[in-house]
Short mmCIF file of C-alpha atoms and ligand atoms in Angstrom, two decimals:
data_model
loop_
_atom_site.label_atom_id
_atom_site.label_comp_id
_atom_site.label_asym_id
_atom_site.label_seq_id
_atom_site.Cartn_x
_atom_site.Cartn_y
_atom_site.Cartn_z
CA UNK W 354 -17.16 30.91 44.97
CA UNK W 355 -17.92 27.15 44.84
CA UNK W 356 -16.61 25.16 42.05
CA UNK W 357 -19.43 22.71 42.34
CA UNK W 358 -21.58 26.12 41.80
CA UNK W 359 -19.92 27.04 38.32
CA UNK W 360 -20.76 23.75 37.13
CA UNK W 361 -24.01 23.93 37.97
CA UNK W 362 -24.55 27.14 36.26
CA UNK W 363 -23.26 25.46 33.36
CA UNK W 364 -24.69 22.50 33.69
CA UNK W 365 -28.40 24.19 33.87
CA UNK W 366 -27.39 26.33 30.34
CA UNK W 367 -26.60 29.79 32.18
CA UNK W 368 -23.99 31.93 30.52
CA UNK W 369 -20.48 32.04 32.85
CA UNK W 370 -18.95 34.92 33.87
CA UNK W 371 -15.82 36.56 33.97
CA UNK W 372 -15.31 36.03 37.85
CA UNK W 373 -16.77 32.46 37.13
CA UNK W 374 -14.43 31.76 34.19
CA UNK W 375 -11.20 32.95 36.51
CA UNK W 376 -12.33 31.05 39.17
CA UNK W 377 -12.29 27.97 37.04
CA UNK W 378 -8.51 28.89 35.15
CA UNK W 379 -7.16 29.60 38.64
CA UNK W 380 -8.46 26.43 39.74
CA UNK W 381 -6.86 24.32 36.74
CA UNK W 382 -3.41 26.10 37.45
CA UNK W 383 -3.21 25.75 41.26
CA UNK W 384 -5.06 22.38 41.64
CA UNK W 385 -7.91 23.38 43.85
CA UNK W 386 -10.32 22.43 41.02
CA UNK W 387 -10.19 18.57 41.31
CA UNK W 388 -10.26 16.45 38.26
CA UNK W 389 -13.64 15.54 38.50
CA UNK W 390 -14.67 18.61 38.78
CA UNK W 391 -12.80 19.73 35.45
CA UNK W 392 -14.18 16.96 33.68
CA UNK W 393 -17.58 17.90 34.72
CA UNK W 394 -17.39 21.77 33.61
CA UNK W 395 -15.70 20.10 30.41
CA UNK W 396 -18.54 18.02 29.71
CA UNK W 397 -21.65 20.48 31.03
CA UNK W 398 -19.53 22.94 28.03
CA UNK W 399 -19.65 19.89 25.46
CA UNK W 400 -23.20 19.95 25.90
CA UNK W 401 -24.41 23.15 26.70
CA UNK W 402 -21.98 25.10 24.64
CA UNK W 403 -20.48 28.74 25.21
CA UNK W 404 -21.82 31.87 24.14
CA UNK W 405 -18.85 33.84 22.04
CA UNK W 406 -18.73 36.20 24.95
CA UNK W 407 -17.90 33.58 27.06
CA UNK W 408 -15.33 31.96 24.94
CA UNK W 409 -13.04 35.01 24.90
CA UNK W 410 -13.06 35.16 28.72
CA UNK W 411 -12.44 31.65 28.69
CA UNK W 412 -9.55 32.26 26.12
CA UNK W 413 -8.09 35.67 27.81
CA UNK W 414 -8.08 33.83 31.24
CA UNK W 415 -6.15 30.72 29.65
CA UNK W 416 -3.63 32.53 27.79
CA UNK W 417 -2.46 34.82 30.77
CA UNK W 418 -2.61 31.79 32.97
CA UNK W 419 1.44 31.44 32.38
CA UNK W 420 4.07 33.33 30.74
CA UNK W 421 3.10 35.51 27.56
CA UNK W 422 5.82 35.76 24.91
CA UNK W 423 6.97 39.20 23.20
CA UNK W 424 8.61 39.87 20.16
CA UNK W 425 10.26 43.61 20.65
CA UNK W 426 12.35 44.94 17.75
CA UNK W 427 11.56 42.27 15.30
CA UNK W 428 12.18 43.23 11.62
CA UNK W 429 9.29 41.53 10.20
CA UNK W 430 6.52 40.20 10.98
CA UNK W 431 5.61 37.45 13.58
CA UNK W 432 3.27 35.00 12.23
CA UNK W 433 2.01 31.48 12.18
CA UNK W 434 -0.37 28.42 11.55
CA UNK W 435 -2.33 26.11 13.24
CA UNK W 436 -3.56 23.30 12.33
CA UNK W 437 -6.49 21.88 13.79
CA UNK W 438 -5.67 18.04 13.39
CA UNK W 439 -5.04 15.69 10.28
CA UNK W 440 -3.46 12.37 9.35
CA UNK W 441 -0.13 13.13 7.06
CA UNK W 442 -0.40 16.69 8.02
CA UNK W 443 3.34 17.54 7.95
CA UNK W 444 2.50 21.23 6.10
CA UNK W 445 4.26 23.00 9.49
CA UNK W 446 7.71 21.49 8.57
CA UNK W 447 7.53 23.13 5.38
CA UNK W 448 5.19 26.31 5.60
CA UNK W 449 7.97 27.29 8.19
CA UNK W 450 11.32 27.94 6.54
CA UNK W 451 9.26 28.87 3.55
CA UNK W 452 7.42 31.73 4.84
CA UNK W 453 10.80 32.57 7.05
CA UNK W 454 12.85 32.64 3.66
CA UNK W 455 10.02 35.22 2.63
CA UNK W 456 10.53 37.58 5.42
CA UNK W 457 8.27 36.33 8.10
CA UNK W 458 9.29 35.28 11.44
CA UNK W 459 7.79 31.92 12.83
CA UNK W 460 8.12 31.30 16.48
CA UNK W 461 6.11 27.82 16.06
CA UNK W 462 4.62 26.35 19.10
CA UNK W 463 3.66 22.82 18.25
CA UNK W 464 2.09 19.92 19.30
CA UNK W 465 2.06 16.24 19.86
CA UNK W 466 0.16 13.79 18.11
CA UNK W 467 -3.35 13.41 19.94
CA UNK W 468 -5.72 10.40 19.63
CA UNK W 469 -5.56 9.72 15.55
CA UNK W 470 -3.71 12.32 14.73
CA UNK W 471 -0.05 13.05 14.61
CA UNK W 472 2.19 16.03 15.98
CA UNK W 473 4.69 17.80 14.57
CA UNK W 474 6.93 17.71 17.50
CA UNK W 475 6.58 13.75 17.50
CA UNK W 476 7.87 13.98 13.73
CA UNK W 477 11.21 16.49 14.78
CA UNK W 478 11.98 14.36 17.40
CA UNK W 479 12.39 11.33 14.56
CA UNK W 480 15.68 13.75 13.95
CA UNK W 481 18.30 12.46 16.32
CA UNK W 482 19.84 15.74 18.59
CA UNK W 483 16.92 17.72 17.28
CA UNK W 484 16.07 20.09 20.81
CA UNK W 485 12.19 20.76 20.81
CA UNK W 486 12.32 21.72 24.33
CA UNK W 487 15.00 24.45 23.82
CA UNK W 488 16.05 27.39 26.67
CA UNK W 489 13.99 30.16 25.86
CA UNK W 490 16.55 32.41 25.36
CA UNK W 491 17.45 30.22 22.37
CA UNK W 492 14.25 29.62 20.67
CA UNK W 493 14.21 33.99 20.83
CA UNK W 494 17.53 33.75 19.44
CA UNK W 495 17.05 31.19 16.15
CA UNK W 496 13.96 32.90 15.57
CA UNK W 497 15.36 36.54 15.06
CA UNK W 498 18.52 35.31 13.49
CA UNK W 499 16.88 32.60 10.94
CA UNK W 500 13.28 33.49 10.79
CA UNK W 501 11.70 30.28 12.04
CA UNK W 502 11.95 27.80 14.86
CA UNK W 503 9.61 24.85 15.59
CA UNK W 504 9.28 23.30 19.14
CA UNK W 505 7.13 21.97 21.68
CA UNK W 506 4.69 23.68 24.01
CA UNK W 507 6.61 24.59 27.18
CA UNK W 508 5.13 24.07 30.70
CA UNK W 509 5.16 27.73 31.41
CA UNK W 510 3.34 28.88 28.03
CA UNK W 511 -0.71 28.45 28.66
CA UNK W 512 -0.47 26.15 31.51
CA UNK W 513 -3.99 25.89 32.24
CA UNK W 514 -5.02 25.06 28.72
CA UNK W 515 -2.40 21.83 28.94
CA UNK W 516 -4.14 21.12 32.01
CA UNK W 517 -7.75 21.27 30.31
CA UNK W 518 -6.74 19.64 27.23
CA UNK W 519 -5.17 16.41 28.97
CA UNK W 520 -8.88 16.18 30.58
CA UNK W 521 -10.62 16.91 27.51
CA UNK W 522 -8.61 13.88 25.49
CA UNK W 523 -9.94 11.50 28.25
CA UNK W 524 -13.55 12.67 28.87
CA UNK W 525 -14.84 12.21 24.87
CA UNK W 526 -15.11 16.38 25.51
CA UNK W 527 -12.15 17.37 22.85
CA UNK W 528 -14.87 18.24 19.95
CA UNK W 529 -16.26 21.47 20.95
CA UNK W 530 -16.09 24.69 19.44
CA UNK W 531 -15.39 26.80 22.22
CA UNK W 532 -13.18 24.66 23.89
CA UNK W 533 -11.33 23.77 20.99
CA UNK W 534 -11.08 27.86 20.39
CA UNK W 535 -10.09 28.69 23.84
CA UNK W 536 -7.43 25.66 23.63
CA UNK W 537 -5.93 26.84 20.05
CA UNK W 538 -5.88 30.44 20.31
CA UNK W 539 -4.82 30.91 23.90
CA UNK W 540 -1.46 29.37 23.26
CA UNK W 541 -1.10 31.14 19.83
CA UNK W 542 -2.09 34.47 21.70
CA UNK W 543 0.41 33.77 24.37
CA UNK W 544 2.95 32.87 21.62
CA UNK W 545 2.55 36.53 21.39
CA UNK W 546 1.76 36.41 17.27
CA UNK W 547 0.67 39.03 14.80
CA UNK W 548 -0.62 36.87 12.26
CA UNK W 549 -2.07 33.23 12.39
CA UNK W 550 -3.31 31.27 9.70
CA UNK W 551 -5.81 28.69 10.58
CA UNK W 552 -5.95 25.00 8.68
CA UNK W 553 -9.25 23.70 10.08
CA UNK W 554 -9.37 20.43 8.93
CA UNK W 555 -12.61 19.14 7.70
CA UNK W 556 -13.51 15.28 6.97
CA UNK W 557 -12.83 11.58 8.19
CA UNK W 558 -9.38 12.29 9.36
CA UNK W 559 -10.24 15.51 11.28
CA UNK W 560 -12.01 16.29 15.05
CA UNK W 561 -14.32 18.54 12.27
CA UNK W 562 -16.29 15.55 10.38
CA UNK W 563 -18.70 17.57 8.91
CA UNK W 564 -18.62 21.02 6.84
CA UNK W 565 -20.98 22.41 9.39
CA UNK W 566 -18.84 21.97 12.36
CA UNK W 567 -15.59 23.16 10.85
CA UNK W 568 -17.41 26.47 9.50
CA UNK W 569 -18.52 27.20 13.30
CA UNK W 570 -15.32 25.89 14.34
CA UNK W 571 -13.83 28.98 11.74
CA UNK W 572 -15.57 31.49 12.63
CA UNK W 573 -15.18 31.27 16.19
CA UNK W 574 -11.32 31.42 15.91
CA UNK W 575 -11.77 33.73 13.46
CA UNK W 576 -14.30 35.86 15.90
CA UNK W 577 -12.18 35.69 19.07
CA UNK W 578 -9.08 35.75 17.47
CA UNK W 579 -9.55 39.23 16.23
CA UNK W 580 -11.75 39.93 19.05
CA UNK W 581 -8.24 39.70 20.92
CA UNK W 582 -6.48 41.75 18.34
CA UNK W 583 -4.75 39.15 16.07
CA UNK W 584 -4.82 39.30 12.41
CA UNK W 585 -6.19 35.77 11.68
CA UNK W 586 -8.02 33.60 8.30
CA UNK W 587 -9.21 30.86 8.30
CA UNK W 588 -8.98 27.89 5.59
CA UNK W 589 -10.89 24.84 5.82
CA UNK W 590 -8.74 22.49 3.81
CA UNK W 591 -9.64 18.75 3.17
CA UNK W 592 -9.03 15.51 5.48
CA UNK W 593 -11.14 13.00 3.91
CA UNK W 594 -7.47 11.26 2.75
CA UNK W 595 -4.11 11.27 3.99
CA UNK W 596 -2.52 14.24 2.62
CA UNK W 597 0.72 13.33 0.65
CA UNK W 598 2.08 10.11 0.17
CA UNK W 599 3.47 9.63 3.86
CA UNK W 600 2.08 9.19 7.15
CA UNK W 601 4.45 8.30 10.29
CA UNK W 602 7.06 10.25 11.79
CA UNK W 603 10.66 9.88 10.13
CA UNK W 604 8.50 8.95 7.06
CA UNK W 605 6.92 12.60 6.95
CA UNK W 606 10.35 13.83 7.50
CA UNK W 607 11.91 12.29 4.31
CA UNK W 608 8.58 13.82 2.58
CA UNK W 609 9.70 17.06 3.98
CA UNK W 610 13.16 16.86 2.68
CA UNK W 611 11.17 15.47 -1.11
CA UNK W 612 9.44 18.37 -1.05
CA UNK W 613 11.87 21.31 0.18
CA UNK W 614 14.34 19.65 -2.40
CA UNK W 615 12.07 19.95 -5.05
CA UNK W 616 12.15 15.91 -5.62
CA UNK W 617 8.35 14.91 -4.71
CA UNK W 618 5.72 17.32 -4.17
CA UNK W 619 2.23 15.76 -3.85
CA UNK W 620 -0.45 18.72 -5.49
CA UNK W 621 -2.90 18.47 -2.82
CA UNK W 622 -0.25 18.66 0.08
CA UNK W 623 1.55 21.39 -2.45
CA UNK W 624 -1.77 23.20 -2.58
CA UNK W 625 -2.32 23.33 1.20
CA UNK W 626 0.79 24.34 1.96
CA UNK W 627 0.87 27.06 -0.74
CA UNK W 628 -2.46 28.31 0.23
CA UNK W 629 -1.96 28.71 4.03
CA UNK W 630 2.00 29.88 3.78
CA UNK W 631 -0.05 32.95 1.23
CA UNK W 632 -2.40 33.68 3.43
CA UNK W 633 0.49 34.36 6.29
CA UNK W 634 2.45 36.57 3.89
CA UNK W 635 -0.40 38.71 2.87
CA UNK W 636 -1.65 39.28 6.84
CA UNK W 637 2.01 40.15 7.44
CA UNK W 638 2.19 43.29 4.49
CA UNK W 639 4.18 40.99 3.27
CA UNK W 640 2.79 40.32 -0.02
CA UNK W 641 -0.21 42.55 -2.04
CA UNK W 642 -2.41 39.70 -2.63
CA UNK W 643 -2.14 35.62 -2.58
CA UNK W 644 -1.31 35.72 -6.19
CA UNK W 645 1.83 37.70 -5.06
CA UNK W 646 2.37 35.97 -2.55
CA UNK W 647 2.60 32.17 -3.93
CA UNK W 648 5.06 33.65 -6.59
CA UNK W 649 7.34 34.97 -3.92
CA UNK W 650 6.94 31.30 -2.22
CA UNK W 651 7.51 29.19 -5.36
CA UNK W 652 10.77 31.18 -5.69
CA UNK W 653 11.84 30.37 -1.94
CA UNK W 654 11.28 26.71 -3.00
CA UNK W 655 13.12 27.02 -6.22
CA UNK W 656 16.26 28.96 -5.03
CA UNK W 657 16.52 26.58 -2.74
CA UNK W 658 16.34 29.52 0.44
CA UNK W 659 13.55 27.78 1.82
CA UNK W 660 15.11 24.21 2.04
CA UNK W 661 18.21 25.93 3.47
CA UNK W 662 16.24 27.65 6.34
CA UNK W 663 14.65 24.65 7.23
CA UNK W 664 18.51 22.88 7.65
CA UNK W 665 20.11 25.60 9.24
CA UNK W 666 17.22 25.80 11.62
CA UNK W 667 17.69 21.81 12.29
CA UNK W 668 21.17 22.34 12.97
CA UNK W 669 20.56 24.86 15.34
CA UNK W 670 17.96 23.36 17.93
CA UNK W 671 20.94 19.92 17.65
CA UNK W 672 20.16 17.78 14.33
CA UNK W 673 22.63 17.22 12.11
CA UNK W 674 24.13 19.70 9.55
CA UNK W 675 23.18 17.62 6.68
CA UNK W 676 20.06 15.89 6.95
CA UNK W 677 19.08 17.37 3.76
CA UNK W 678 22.00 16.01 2.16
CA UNK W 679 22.15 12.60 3.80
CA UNK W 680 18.45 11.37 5.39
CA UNK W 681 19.55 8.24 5.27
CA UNK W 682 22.16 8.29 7.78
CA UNK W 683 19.72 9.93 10.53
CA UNK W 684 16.25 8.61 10.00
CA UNK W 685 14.92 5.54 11.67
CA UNK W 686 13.82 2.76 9.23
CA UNK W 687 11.37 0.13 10.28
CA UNK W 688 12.75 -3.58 9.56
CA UNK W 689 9.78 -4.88 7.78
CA UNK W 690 8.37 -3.05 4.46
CA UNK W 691 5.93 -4.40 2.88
CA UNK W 692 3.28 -3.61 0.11
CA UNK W 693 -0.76 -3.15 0.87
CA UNK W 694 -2.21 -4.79 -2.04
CA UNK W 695 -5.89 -3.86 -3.15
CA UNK W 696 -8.14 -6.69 -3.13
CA UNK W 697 -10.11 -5.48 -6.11
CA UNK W 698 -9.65 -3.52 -9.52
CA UNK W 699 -11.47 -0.32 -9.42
CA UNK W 700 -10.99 3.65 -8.51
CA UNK W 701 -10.20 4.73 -4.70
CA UNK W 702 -13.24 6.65 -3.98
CA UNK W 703 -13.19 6.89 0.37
CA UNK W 704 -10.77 6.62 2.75
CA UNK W 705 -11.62 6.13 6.79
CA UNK W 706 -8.83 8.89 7.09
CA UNK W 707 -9.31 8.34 11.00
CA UNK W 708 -8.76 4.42 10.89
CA UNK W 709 -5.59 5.64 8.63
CA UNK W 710 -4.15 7.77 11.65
CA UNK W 711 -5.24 4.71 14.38
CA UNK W 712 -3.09 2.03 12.07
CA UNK W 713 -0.27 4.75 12.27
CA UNK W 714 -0.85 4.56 16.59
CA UNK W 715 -1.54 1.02 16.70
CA UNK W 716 1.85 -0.01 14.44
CA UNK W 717 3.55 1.99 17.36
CA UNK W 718 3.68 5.63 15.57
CA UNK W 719 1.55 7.48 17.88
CA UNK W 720 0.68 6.83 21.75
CA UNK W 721 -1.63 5.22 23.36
CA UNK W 722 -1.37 6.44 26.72
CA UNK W 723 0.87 9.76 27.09
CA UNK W 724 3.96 7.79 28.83
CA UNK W 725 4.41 5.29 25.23
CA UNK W 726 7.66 5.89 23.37
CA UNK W 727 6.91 6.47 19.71
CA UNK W 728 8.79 4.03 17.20
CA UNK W 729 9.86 6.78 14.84
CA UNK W 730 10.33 4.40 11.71
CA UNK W 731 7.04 2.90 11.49
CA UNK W 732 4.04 4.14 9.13
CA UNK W 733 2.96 4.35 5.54
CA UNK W 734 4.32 5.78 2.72
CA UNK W 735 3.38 5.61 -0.97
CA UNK W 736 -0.43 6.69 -0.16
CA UNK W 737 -2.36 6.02 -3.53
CA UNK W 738 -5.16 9.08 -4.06
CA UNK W 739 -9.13 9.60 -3.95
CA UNK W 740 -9.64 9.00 -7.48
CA UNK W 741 -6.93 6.54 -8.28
CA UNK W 742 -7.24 3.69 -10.76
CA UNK W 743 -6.05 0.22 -9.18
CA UNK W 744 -5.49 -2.98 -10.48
CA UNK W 745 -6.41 -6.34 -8.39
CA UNK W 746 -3.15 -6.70 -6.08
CA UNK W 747 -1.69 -2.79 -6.90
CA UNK W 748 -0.41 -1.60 -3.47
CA UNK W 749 -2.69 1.07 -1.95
CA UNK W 750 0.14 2.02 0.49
CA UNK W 751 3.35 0.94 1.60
CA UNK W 752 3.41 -0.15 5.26
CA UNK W 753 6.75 0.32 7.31
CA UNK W 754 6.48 -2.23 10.51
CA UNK W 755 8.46 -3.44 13.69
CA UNK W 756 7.46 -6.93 13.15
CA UNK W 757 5.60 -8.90 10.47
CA UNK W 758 2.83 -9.43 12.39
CA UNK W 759 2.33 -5.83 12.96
CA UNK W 760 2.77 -5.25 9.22
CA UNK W 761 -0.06 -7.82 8.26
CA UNK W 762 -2.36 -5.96 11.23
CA UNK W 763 -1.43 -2.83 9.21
CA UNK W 764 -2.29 -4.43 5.68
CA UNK W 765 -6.11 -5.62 7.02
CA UNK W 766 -6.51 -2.10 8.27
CA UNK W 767 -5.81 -0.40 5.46
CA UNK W 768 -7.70 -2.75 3.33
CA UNK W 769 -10.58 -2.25 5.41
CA UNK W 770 -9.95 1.87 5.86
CA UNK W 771 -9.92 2.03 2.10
CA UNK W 772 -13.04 2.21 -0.92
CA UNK W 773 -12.25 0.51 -3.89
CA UNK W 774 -15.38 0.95 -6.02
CA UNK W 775 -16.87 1.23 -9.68
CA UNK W 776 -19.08 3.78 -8.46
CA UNK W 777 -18.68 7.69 -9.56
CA UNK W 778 -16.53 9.60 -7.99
CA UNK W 779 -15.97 13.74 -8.13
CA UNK W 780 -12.88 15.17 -6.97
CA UNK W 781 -13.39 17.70 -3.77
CA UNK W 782 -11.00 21.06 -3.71
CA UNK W 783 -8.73 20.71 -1.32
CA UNK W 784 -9.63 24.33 0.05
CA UNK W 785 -12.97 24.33 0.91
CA UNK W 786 -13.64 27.65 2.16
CA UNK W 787 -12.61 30.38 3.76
CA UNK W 788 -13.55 32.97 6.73
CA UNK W 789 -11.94 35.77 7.60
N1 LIG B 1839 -5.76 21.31 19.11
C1 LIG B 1839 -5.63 22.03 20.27
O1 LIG B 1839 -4.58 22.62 20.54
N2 LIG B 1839 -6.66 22.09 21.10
C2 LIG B 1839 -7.85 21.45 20.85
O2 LIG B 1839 -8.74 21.55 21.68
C3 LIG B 1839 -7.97 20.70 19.65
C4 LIG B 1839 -6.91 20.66 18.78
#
């Protein structure tokens, strides 16, 4: 079978089949597909699409391309979230010891932070010692023992998909449904989960800019996700505004630590986080309803249980014992800080969330290309609200910088990402919908 062939099917709109699909996951795995070649069948998908049929074979064949995890003898359930992208997104670091200190068990995959958007591996490794590359047998062993571990994708775990996606990122082919499916949910399925709760993020900050795109985007996880036997839900939460107050990578740390402490929690990130760590509960039988559910979470938080999973599980994968207790000693802090002032009185009524994440990359928080070191220190914090009065001169944000320069590139950004307007302004729910 010619790969040249499979494109060609694709690119004149015919359906692919199984042998087709193989053909093309064996291909991304042993090489013989050359990278033109994936970047064509990427792009001939992008345009043509996938039929849902097509879209399990494509996510069956990518999950089984490496190693598939197993949880034997586990005495809860196994469960997770994804997240499909967002600026100040840092809900993982928290959803995980919480729904851990509830009974679940989290074996969390994550990712780095691609184009706009930032990872949640790039904000553990602001936490000096912190492993998130860990031997396998002790990422099995901190997840049995403490309920929850966080770390990075490993080469073995859905090879092909890495593969794909580092193609995708480069070919303008990362916003499509069914390769955006295939991609999530074959290295969730190969985490080896019972339960996943999908954020699909929907708005300026997300891949999903419009409502219609993040419903299809829902309901095909949703689809081939229980398709291939997984209990899954979908939310589509908000991303037309940072969510919380931080943005950068030691800075959404120190949010983390706010919030698992009880000392800051912003209501929409609260709500998010609530809402997703509920639905996980529930498809684990771990909770009736959602209703039970978030009052079994908001007593993790307030006991404290929740905040001390999240430490002990730092300590084990190599952080320090008390970052809770002392953040200051650890976490990088960026030499300049200075204030983003708004250049007119009025309300904050739009946010180019995506410009947001970009000032975030460009002040040397995210990469450019994948070999760039991250500056963990730099970022925003302080994030002023859709809705928000502001004076003339109020800071919108406060921008953490390498150089002074760099902060007044950051300022101008900002200023330009940001509304302010007299105009009326409604206030969105942060949970949009649901599927599932
Ligand atoms: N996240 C993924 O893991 N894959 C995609 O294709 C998009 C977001």
């Amino acid at each position: 079978m010619l790969a040249q062939e499979i494109i060609r099917a694709k690119r004149d709109g015919r359906a692919l089949d199984e042998a087709q699909i193989q053909n093309f996951v064996r291909g991304l795995v042993d090489g013989s597909w050359s990278e033109g070649q994936v970047a064509a069948l990427g792009m001939a998908v992008f345009l043509r699409g996938m039929g849902r049929d097509e879209a399990v074979l494509l996510t069956r064949a990518m999950m089984n391309s490496g190693r598939v995890m197993r949880w034997p003898d586990m005495p809860g359930p196994v469960l997770d979230k994804h997240s499909s992208g967002g600026v100040g997104d840092k809900v993982s670091l928290m959803l995980a010891p919480m729904v851990a200190a509830c009974g679940g068990y989290v074996p969390m995959i994550a990712g780095r932070g691609l184009g706009h958007t930032g990872g949640t591996v790039d904000k553990l490794e602001a936490i000096p010692g912190y492993s998130t590359a860990p031997d396998p047998a002790l990422f099995d062993r901190i997840v049995r023992n403490l309920g929850c571990a966080i770390i990075g994708q490993t080469g073995d775990l859905a090879p092909a998909d890495k593969r794909f996606y580092a193609t995708r990122d480069v070919t303008a082919t990362v916003e499509s449904v069914p390769l955006i499916t295939a991609s999530i949910l074959s290295k969730k399925l190969a985490a080896g989960l019972e339960g996943l709760a999908m954020d699909i993020k929907c708005g300026s900050g997300a891949f999903c800019d419009t409502p219609q795109m993040a419903q299809d985007l829902a309901e095909s996880i949703v689809a081939v996700g229980s398709g291939a036997g997984l209990k899954i839900r979908a939310l589509i939460t908000d991303m037309n505004e940072v969510l919380g107050f931080d943005a950068g990578n030691a800075l959404e740390i120190r949010e983390t630590l706010r919030y698992l402490k009880g000392e800051q929690r912003e209501p929409r990130l609260h709500e998010v986080t609530l809402a997703l760590c509920a639905e996980m509960l529930v498809l684990g039988g771990l909770a009736a309803d959602t209703a039970a559910a978030r009052v079994k979470l908001q007593a993790s938080l307030d006991s404290g249980a929740a905040a001390e999973k999240f430490s002990a599980m730092v300590a084990a994968l190599g952080g320090p014992a008390d970052l809770l207790e002392r953040p200051d000693a650890y976490l990088a802090q960026a030499p300049v800080v200075r204030a983003v002032p708004a250049l007119q009185a009025g309300r904050l009524t739009a946010m180019n969330t995506r410009d947001i994440g970009l000032a975030v990359v460009e002040l040397g928080g995210g990469r450019r290309v994948a070999a760039d070191k991250i500056d963990m220190g730099v970022g925003f914090s302080e994030f002023r609200h859709l809705g928000d009065e502001l004076a003339a001169g109020e800071p919108i944000a406060v921008v953490h910088a390498a150089s002074e320069d760099a902060a007044a590139r950051a300022i101008a950004a900002i200023q330009q990402a940001c509304t302010i307007s007299q105009g009326a302004w409604s206030a969105q729910p942060i949970v949009m919908g649901t599927v599932g």
